[in-house]
Coordinates of C-alpha atoms in Angstrom, one line a residue:
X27 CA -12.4 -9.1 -4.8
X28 CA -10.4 -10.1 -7.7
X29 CA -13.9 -9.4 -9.8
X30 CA -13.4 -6.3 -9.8
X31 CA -10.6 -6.5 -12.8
X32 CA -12.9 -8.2 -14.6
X33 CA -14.5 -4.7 -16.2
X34 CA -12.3 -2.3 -14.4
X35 CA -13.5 0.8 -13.1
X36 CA -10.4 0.5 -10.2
X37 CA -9.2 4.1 -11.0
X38 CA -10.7 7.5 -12.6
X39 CA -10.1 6.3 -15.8
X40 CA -12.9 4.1 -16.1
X41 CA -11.5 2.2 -19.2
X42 CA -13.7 -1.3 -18.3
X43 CA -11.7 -3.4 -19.9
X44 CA -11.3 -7.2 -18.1
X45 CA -7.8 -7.4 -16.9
X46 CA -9.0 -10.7 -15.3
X47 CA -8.3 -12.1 -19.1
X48 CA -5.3 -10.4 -19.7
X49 CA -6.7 -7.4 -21.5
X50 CA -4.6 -4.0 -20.1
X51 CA -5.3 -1.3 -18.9
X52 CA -4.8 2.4 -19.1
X53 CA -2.7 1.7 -16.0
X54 CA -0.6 -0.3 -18.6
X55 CA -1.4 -3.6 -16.1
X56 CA -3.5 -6.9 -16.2
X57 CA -5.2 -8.0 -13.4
X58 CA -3.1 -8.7 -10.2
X59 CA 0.1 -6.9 -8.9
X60 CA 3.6 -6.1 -10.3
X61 CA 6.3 -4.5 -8.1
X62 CA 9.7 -3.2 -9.7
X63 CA 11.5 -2.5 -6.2
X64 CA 11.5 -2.1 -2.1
X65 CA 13.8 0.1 -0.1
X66 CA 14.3 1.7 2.9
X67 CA 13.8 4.9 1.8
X68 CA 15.4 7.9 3.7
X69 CA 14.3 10.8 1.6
X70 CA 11.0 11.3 2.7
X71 CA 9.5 13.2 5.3
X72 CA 10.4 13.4 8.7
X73 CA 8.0 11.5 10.8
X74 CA 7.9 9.0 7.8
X75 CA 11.5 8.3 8.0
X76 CA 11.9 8.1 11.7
X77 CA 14.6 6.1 12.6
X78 CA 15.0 3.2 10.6
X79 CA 13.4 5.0 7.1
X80 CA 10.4 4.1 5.6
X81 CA 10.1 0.9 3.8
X82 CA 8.7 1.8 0.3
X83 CA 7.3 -0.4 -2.1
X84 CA 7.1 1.2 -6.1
X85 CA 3.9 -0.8 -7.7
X86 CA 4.4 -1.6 -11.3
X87 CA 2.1 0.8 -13.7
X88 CA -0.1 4.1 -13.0
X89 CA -3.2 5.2 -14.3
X90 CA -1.6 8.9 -14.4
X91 CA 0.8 9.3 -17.5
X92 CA 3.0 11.8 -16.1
X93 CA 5.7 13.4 -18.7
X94 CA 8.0 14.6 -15.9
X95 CA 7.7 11.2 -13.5
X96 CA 10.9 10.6 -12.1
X97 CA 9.7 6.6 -11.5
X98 CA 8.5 6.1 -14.9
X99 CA 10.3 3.0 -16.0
X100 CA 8.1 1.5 -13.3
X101 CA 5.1 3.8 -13.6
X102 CA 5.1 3.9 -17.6
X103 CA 7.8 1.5 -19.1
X104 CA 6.5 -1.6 -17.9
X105 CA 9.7 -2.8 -15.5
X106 CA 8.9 -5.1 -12.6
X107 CA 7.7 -8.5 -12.2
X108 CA 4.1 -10.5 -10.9
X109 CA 3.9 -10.8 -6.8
X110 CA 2.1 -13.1 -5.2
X111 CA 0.3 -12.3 -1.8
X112 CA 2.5 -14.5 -0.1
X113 CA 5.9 -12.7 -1.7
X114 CA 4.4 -9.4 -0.9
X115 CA 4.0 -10.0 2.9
X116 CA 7.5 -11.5 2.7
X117 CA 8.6 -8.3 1.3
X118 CA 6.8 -6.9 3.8
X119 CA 9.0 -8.3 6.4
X120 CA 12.2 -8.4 4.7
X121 CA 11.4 -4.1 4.8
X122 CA 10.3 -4.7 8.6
X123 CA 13.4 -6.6 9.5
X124 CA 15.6 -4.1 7.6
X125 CA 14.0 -1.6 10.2
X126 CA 11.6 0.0 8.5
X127 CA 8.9 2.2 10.2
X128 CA 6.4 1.8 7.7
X129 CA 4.9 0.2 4.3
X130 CA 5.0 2.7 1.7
X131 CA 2.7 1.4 -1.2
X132 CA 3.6 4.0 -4.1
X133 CA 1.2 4.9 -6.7
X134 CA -1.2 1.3 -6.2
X135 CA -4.5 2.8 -7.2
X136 CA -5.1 0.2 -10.1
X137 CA -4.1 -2.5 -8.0
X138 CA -6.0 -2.5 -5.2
X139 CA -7.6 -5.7 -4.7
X140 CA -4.2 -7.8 -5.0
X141 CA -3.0 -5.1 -2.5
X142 CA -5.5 -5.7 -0.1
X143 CA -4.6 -9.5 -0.5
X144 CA -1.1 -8.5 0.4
X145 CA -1.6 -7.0 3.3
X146 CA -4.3 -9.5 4.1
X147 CA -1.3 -12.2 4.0
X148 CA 1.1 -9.8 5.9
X149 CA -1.1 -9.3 8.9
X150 CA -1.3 -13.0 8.7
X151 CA 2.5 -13.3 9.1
X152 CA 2.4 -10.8 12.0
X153 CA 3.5 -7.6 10.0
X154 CA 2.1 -4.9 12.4
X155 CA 3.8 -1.7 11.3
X156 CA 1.6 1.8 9.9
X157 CA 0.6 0.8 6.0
X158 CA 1.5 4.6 3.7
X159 CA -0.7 4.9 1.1
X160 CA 1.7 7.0 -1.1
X161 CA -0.6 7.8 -4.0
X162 CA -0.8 10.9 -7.1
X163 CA -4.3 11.6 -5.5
X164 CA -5.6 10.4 -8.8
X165 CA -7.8 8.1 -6.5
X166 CA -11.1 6.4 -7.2
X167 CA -13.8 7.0 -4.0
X168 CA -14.2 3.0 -4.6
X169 CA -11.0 2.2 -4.1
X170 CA -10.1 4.6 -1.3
X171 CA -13.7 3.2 0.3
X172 CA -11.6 -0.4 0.0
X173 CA -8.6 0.3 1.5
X174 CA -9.8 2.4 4.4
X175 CA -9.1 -0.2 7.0
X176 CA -5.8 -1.5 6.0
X177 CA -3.8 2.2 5.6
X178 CA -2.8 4.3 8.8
X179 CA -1.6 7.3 6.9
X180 CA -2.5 9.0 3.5
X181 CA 0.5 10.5 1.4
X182 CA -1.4 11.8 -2.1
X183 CA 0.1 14.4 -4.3
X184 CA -1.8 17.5 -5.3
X185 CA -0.5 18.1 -8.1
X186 CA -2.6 21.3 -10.3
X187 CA -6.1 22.4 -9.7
X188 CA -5.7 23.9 -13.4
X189 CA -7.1 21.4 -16.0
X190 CA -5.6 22.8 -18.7
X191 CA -1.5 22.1 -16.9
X192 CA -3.0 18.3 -15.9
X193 CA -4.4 17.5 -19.6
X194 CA -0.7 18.6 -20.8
X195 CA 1.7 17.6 -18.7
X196 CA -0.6 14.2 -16.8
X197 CA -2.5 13.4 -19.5
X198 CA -5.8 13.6 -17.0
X199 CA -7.9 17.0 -17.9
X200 CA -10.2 16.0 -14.9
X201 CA -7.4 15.6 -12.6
X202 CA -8.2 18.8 -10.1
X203 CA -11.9 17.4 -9.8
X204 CA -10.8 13.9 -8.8
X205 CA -8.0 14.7 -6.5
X206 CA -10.0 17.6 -4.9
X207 CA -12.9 14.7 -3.9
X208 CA -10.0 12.4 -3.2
X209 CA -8.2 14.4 -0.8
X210 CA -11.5 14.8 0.9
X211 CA -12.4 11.6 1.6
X212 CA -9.1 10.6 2.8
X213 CA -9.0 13.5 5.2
X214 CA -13.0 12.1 6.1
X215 CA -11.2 8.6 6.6
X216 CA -8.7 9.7 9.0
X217 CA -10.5 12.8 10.7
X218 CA -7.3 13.2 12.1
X219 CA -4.6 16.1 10.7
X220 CA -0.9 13.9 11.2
X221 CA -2.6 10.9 9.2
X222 CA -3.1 12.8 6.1
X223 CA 0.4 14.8 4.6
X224 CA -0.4 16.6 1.4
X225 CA 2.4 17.0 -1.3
X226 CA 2.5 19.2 -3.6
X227 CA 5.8 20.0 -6.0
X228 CA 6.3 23.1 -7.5
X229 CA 6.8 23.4 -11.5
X230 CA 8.8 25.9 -12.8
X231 CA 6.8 28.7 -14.9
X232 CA 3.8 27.6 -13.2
X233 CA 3.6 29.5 -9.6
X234 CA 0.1 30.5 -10.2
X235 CA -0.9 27.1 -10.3
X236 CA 0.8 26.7 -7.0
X237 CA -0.8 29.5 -5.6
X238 CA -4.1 28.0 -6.4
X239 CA -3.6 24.5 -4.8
X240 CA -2.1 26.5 -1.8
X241 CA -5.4 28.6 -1.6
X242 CA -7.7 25.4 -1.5
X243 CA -5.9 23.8 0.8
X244 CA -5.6 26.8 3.3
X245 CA -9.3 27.4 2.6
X246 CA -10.3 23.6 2.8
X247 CA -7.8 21.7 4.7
X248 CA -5.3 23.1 6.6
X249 CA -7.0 21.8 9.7
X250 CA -7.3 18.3 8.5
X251 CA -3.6 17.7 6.6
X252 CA -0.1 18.6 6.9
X253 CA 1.3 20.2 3.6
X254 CA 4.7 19.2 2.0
X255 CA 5.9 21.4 -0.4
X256 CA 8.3 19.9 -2.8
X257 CA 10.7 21.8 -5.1
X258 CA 12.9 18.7 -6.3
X259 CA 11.5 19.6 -10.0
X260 CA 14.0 17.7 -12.8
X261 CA 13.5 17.4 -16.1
X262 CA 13.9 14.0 -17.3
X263 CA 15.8 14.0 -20.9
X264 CA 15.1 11.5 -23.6
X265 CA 11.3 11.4 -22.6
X266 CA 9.2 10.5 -25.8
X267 CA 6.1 9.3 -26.4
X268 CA 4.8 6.1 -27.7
X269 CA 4.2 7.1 -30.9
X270 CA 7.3 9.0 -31.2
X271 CA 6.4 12.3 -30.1
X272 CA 8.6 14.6 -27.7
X273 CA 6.7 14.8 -24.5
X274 CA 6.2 18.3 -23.0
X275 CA 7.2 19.3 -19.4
X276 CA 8.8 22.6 -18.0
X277 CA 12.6 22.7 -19.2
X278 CA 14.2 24.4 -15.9
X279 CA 14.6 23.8 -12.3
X280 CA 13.2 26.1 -10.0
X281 CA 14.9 29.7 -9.3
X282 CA 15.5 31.1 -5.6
X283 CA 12.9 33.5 -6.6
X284 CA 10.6 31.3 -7.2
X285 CA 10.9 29.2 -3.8
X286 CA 11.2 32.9 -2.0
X287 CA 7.6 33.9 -3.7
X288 CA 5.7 30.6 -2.7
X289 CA 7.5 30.7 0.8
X290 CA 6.2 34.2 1.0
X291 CA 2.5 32.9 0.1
X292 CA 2.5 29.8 2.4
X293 CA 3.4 32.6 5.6
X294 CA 0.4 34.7 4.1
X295 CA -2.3 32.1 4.3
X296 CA -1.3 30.9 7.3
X297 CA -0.4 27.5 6.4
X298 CA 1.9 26.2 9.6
X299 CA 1.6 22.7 9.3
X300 CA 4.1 20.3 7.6
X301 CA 7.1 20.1 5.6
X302 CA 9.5 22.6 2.9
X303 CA 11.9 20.5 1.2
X304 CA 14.8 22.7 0.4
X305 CA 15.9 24.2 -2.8
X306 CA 17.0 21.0 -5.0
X307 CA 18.6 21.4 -8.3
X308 CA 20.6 18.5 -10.4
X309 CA 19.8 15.2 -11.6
X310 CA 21.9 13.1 -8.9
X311 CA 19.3 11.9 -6.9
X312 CA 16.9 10.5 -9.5
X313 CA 15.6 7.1 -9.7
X314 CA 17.3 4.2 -12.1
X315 CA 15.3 1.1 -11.3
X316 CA 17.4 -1.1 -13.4
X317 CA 19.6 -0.8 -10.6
X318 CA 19.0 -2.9 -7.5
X319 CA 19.5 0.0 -5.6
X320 CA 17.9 2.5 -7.7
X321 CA 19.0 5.6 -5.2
X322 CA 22.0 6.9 -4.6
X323 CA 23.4 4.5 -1.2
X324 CA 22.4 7.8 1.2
X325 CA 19.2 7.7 0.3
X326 CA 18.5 4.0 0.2
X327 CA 19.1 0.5 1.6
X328 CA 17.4 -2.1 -1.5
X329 CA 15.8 -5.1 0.1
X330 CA 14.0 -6.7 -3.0
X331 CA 14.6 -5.9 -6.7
X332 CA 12.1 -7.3 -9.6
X333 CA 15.0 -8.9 -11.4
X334 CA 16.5 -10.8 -8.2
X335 CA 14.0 -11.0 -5.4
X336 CA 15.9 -10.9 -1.8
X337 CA 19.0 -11.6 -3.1
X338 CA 20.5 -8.0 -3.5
X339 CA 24.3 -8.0 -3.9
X340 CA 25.8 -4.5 -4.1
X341 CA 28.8 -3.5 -5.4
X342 CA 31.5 -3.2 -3.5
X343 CA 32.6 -0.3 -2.0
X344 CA 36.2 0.7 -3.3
X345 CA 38.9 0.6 -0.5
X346 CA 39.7 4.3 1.1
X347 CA 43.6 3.7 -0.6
X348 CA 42.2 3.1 -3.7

């Protein structure tokens, strides 16, 4: 399986470069797989969480380019370190004995094969709990065709279904087309509507691209996936691009008005199924993965970090007379 670096064509991109020989990718990876952190992870959906949270893995790189990603010094500036199959199943368990519910693989799709490998090795070592694949939707049918017997439940974004807001704000014009067919298969995968929870956030100045998405997947869907709507929209400052440039992406958080008029449309298309994450504004929450526990400590238990492995030492928490 490890080939199939060697003139990639993992991911929609299609860039056919050999990553086998070091060459990267769009993805910004060589072959194999880089992680920048595991948690337990509280902040997700319900049934995800479940009791003990939902142990989620952050793979290193993305063939998406994302102006507005709240992960990208994982996704696009390169943090995190190589992992073995061996290492990945002991993550695997570390996240198991820290009582996770699940394996949360986010946004692998140019990985695949050492993925695969991992969980090859973790079912090996007796790691039996529900494998998330926790993806943008910016899937390959190839890859989704691969994984099909090693992922219980599917967890893609759906981002836009106008080309024009993906080309300026993902960097991938044909984005709608691929995660349309995407979507698709995984639902055809699963045949099965609590294995397949479709996210979708909501960008500020854009609610008719919103309406769209919520029209195909009413008209398409909403008997084979849950939804999850999203309205945790934050800018992220200080985003540039490599050559300098200011990169775009809507300047505000989303207005009560706003979340009213898409709550309004989800009621009208009779969309029942799933999850509406409440009204979110401010920067708190986000993500800072040179942290060993890049969430705040409500959100998130750390249980491997690319800079120290297992051997997470937190700060200590200051004393109530302090």
């Amino acid at each position: 399986m490890a080939d199939l670096y060697d003139c990639c064509n993992l991911c929609p991109r299609n860039c056919g470069v050999n990553r086998s020989k070091g060459e990267i990718g769009i993805c910004g990876e060589p072959a194999g797989l880089r992680i920048g952190s595991a948690v337990i992870h509280k902040g997700e959906e319900p049934p995800l969480v479940g009791w003990g949270g939902s142990g989620t893995i952050f793979i290193s790189g993305c063939s998406l380019g994302c102006s507005f990603c709240q992960n990208y010094q994982v996704s696009q500036d390169g943090m995190g370190r190589i992992v073995l199959p061996d290492e990945f199943a002991g993550i695997c368990a570390a996240l198991k004995s820290t009582g996770a519910e699940n394996i949360n693989i986010v946004t692998g799709s140019h990985s695949v094969p050492a993925i695969i490998e991992g969980f090859i090795a973790a079912r090996k070592a007796g790691i039996n709990i529900p494998a998330l694949w926790n993806s943008s939707g910016y899937d390959s049918i190839t890859a989704l065709e691969l994984l099909s017997e090693y992922i219980d439940i599917y967890l893609p974004d759906l981002k836009t279904l106008d080309s024009e807001v993906s080309g300026r704000y993902f960097n991938a014009p044909d984005y709608p087309d691929i995660a349309m067919a995407a979507i698709l298969k995984m639902c055809a995968i699963k045949n099965n509507k609590s294995k397949v929870i479709i996210r979708h956030l909501i960008l500020p100045g854009y609610l008719d691209s919103t309406l769209s998405v919520l029209r195909w997947f009413a008209d398409n869907i909403k008997d084979k996936a849950m939804l999850s709507l999203m309205t945790q929209y934050t800018p992220i400052p200080n985003r540039f691009s490599k050559s300098g440039e200011k990169l775009p992406m809507p300047s505000r958080y989303l207005s009560n008005e706003d979340y009213e008029t898409v709550l309004h449309w989800i009621k009208k298309l009779g969309i029942e199924d799933g999850f509406c994450q409440e009204l979110v504004t401010g920067s708190d929450w986000l993500p800072d993965f040179t942290r060993v526990n890049p969430f705040p400590s409500e959100l998130s238990v750390p249980v491997w970090h690319y800079s120290c492995g297992n051997n997470i030492t937190l700060p200590a928490k200051p004393d109530a007379d302090s």
